[in-house]
GROMACS .gro file of C-alpha atoms in nm:
model
  203
    1MET     CA    1  -0.812  -0.772  -2.019
    2LYS     CA    2  -1.001  -0.920  -1.731
    3ARG     CA    3  -1.014  -0.746  -1.395
    4SER     CA    4  -1.074  -0.925  -1.070
    5GLY     CA    5  -1.204  -0.747  -0.769
    6ILE     CA    6  -0.972  -0.715  -0.411
    7GLU     CA    7  -0.946  -0.989  -0.201
    8GLU     CA    8  -0.756  -1.022   0.126
    9LEU     CA    9  -0.454  -1.224   0.159
   10ALA     CA   10  -0.379  -1.188   0.514
   11PRO     CA   11  -0.459  -0.912   0.774
   12GLY     CA   12  -0.373  -0.585   0.609
   13VAL     CA   13  -0.269  -0.750   0.275
   14TYR     CA   14  -0.483  -0.703  -0.030
   15ARG     CA   15  -0.455  -0.835  -0.419
   16TRP     CA   16  -0.607  -0.772  -0.705
   17HIS     CA   17  -0.489  -0.874  -1.092
   18ILE     CA   18  -0.590  -0.902  -1.450
   19LEU     CA   19  -0.546  -1.154  -1.718
   20ASP     CA   20  -0.317  -0.946  -1.969
   21ASP     CA   21  -0.348  -1.061  -2.319
   22ARG     CA   22  -0.049  -0.842  -2.371
   23ILE     CA   23   0.201  -1.103  -2.223
   24GLY     CA   24  -0.011  -1.450  -2.331
   25GLY     CA   25  -0.298  -1.401  -2.134
   26ILE     CA   26  -0.123  -1.448  -1.781
   27ASP     CA   27  -0.214  -1.297  -1.436
   28SER     CA   28  -0.068  -0.986  -1.387
   29GLU     CA   29  -0.073  -0.912  -1.007
   30SER     CA   30  -0.117  -0.606  -0.811
   31TYR     CA   31  -0.124  -0.554  -0.433
   32ALA     CA   32  -0.224  -0.329  -0.139
   33VAL     CA   33  -0.064  -0.320   0.221
   34VAL     CA   34  -0.271  -0.140   0.518
   35ARG     CA   35  -0.096  -0.022   0.857
   36ASN     CA   36  -0.234   0.175   1.102
   37GLY     CA   37  -0.540   0.297   0.852
   38ARG     CA   38  -0.286   0.427   0.558
   39VAL     CA   39  -0.277   0.212   0.263
   40VAL     CA   40   0.042   0.170   0.019
   41LEU     CA   41  -0.043   0.064  -0.334
   42ILE     CA   42   0.218  -0.210  -0.502
   43ASP     CA   43   0.224  -0.209  -0.870
   44PRO     CA   44  -0.157  -0.119  -0.905
   45HIS     CA   45  -0.350  -0.206  -1.196
   46ARG     CA   46  -0.674  -0.006  -1.269
   47MET     CA   47  -0.926  -0.011  -0.992
   48ALA     CA   48  -1.188   0.193  -0.907
   49ALA     CA   49  -1.097   0.444  -0.678
   50SER     CA   50  -1.332   0.429  -0.420
   51LYS     CA   51  -1.298   0.082  -0.406
   52LEU     CA   52  -0.870   0.133  -0.280
   53ARG     CA   53  -1.005   0.424  -0.056
   54SER     CA   54  -1.225   0.196   0.098
   55LEU     CA   55  -0.892   0.021   0.246
   56GLY     CA   56  -0.811   0.337   0.391
   57GLU     CA   57  -0.600   0.623   0.352
   58ILE     CA   58  -0.417   0.591   0.041
   59GLU     CA   59  -0.068   0.741   0.101
   60ALA     CA   60   0.163   0.617  -0.149
   61ILE     CA   61   0.183   0.425  -0.477
   62ILE     CA   62   0.519   0.194  -0.534
   63LEU     CA   63   0.670   0.011  -0.786
   64THR     CA   64   0.882  -0.290  -0.739
   65ILE     CA   65   1.047  -0.246  -1.141
   66GLN     CA   66   1.008  -0.049  -1.393
   67SER     CA   67   0.805  -0.220  -1.629
   68HIS     CA   68   0.519  -0.208  -1.349
   69GLN     CA   69   0.379   0.124  -1.397
   70PHE     CA   70   0.070   0.004  -1.510
   71ALA     CA   71  -0.190   0.233  -1.392
   72SER     CA   72   0.031   0.449  -1.154
   73TRP     CA   73   0.027   0.773  -1.313
   74HIS     CA   74  -0.363   0.761  -1.410
   75LEU     CA   75  -0.399   0.627  -0.992
   76ARG     CA   76  -0.158   0.910  -0.895
   77GLU     CA   77  -0.378   1.173  -1.081
   78GLN     CA   78  -0.701   1.064  -0.942
   79LEU     CA   79  -0.576   0.999  -0.580
   80GLY     CA   80  -0.350   1.271  -0.543
   81VAL     CA   81  -0.046   1.032  -0.414
   82PRO     CA   82   0.318   1.010  -0.463
   83VAL     CA   83   0.491   0.755  -0.697
   84TRP     CA   84   0.776   0.592  -0.568
   85ALA     CA   85   1.012   0.435  -0.814
   86PRO     CA   86   1.333   0.175  -0.754
   87ARG     CA   87   1.663   0.359  -0.834
   88GLY     CA   88   1.778   0.284  -1.165
   89ALA     CA   89   1.459   0.237  -1.321
   90VAL     CA   90   1.453   0.377  -1.675
   91GLY     CA   91   1.165   0.403  -1.912
   92LEU     CA   92   0.900   0.549  -1.714
   93LYS     CA   93   0.637   0.744  -1.865
   94GLU     CA   94   0.627   1.010  -1.592
   95LYS     CA   95   0.856   1.123  -1.327
   96PRO     CA   96   0.803   0.975  -1.007
   97ASP     CA   97   0.745   1.189  -0.671
   98ARG     CA   98   1.070   0.990  -0.528
   99PHE     CA   99   1.335   0.704  -0.591
  100TYR     CA  100   1.401   0.444  -0.318
  101ASP     CA  101   1.761   0.240  -0.289
  102GLU     CA  102   1.851  -0.055  -0.099
  103GLY     CA  103   1.750  -0.081   0.268
  104GLU     CA  104   1.525   0.213   0.290
  105VAL     CA  105   1.226   0.177   0.479
  106LEU     CA  106   0.907   0.304   0.270
  107PRO     CA  107   0.548   0.409   0.347
  108GLY     CA  108   0.396   0.114   0.484
  109GLY     CA  109   0.685   0.022   0.671
  110LEU     CA  110   0.792  -0.175   0.345
  111ARG     CA  111   1.183  -0.228   0.349
  112ALA     CA  112   1.346  -0.266  -0.002
  113MET     CA  113   1.592  -0.529  -0.105
  114HIS     CA  114   1.775  -0.458  -0.429
  115ALA     CA  115   1.735  -0.776  -0.676
  116PRO     CA  116   1.871  -0.743  -1.019
  117GLY     CA  117   1.772  -1.006  -1.296
  118PRO     CA  118   1.442  -0.870  -1.469
  119CYS     CA  119   1.684  -0.512  -1.478
  120ASP     CA  120   1.928  -0.339  -1.275
  121GLY     CA  121   1.578  -0.148  -1.102
  122SER     CA  122   1.438  -0.428  -0.970
  123PHE     CA  123   1.338  -0.485  -0.631
  124VAL     CA  124   1.169  -0.707  -0.317
  125LEU     CA  125   0.978  -0.505  -0.077
  126TYR     CA  126   0.892  -0.677   0.221
  127THR     CA  127   0.754  -0.597   0.569
  128GLU     CA  128   0.966  -0.661   0.861
  129GLY     CA  129   0.863  -0.869   1.191
  130ARG     CA  130   0.806  -1.240   1.296
  131ARG     CA  131   0.643  -1.297   0.955
  132PRO     CA  132   0.759  -1.134   0.641
  133ILE     CA  133   0.519  -1.122   0.368
  134ALA     CA  134   0.742  -1.027   0.040
  135PHE     CA  135   0.665  -0.854  -0.274
  136PHE     CA  136   0.886  -0.971  -0.539
  137GLY     CA  137   0.799  -0.761  -0.862
  138ASP     CA  138   0.959  -0.989  -1.161
  139VAL     CA  139   1.243  -1.138  -1.021
  140ALA     CA  140   1.067  -1.478  -0.927
  141THR     CA  141   0.718  -1.620  -1.087
  142ARG     CA  142   0.487  -1.832  -0.978
  143ASP     CA  143   0.282  -2.087  -1.273
  144ASP     CA  144  -0.090  -2.272  -1.282
  145ASP     CA  145   0.080  -2.566  -1.096
  146GLY     CA  146   0.254  -2.404  -0.823
  147ARG     CA  147   0.583  -2.421  -0.937
  148LEU     CA  148   0.819  -2.123  -0.856
  149GLY     CA  149   1.035  -1.996  -1.177
  150TYR     CA  150   1.161  -1.717  -1.380
  151PRO     CA  151   1.022  -1.491  -1.616
  152ASP     CA  152   1.152  -1.595  -1.976
  153ALA     CA  153   1.492  -1.438  -2.089
  154MET     CA  154   1.322  -1.235  -2.307
  155TYR     CA  155   1.199  -1.023  -2.060
  156GLN     CA  156   1.536  -0.999  -1.821
  157ASP     CA  157   1.826  -0.794  -1.878
  158ASN     CA  158   2.058  -1.033  -1.664
  159PRO     CA  159   1.880  -1.359  -1.610
  160GLU     CA  160   2.197  -1.495  -1.460
  161LEU     CA  161   2.164  -1.233  -1.169
  162ALA     CA  162   1.836  -1.378  -1.090
  163PRO     CA  163   1.912  -1.700  -0.872
  164LYS     CA  164   2.149  -1.447  -0.660
  165SER     CA  165   1.871  -1.186  -0.595
  166ILE     CA  166   1.672  -1.461  -0.436
  167ALA     CA  167   1.927  -1.631  -0.271
  168ARG     CA  168   2.044  -1.319  -0.109
  169PHE     CA  169   1.668  -1.273   0.003
  170ALA     CA  170   1.622  -1.649   0.105
  171ARG     CA  171   1.923  -1.606   0.368
  172LYS     CA  172   1.878  -1.282   0.491
  173VAL     CA  173   1.464  -1.258   0.531
  174PRO     CA  174   1.244  -1.563   0.700
  175VAL     CA  175   0.979  -1.496   0.459
  176SER     CA  176   0.594  -1.622   0.551
  177ILE     CA  177   0.400  -1.510   0.243
  178ALA     CA  178   0.538  -1.470  -0.102
  179CYS     CA  179   0.354  -1.215  -0.348
  180PHE     CA  180   0.475  -1.240  -0.725
  181GLY     CA  181   0.422  -1.007  -0.977
  182HIS     CA  182   0.267  -1.282  -1.201
  183GLY     CA  183   0.120  -1.631  -1.062
  184GLU     CA  184  -0.095  -1.696  -0.706
  185PRO     CA  185   0.080  -1.595  -0.363
  186MET     CA  186   0.272  -1.871  -0.157
  187PHE     CA  187   0.168  -1.895   0.231
  188ARG     CA  188   0.373  -2.255   0.272
  189ASN     CA  189   0.722  -2.361   0.268
  190THR     CA  190   0.797  -2.053   0.108
  191ARG     CA  191   1.171  -1.960   0.238
  192ARG     CA  192   1.253  -2.360   0.134
  193ALA     CA  193   1.085  -2.344  -0.241
  194LEU     CA  194   1.288  -2.003  -0.260
  195GLU     CA  195   1.630  -2.178  -0.173
  196ALA     CA  196   1.544  -2.437  -0.395
  197LEU     CA  197   1.455  -2.212  -0.684
  198SER     CA  198   1.793  -2.003  -0.606
  199HIS     CA  199   1.943  -2.320  -0.739
  200ARG     CA  200   1.788  -2.320  -1.061
  201SER     CA  201   1.911  -2.112  -1.344
  202PRO     CA  202   1.667  -1.888  -1.533
  203PRO     CA  203   1.523  -2.039  -1.884
   0.00000   0.00000   0.00000
């Protein structure tokens, strides 16, 4: 696996990723949100604790979906911070410190929206305000050509629900930046692209 360093996407939002040969060598993403000097890690892959601490005081690790446990338990032990997992998550390697559910405000000021499709325990996390930034986990992806799509049906429990989840989010949240579990973030015409995706069926 080839790892990247931490890059800043927008003020207070950071990303690092690996090329994961377990899923065909595609990008697998991790994020950090910094608010008032406090840091939340989202779906974190391994990264040196010193580099993560350089962002600020780390207060929590949050999973968007059960399949994105990655290095969460290792980092929990290293950093001494709680792991939040989505309600309905199954197959977790360790017991999370907290479960979250629809509509909750999580550490970092992130709001949770239920987004089934990949599995029942799938959520979109987003910041609130005039220009929301959203973290889509596995409910949507972006390919090397910049097109939005869905994970292959073999990786989804209920693929027919994914377009409904995307449509619901696009109606409710005027998203500015979309961050995906796999693929480059999207910075322009994001809401329009999500609306268009919601009219397409998963593969």
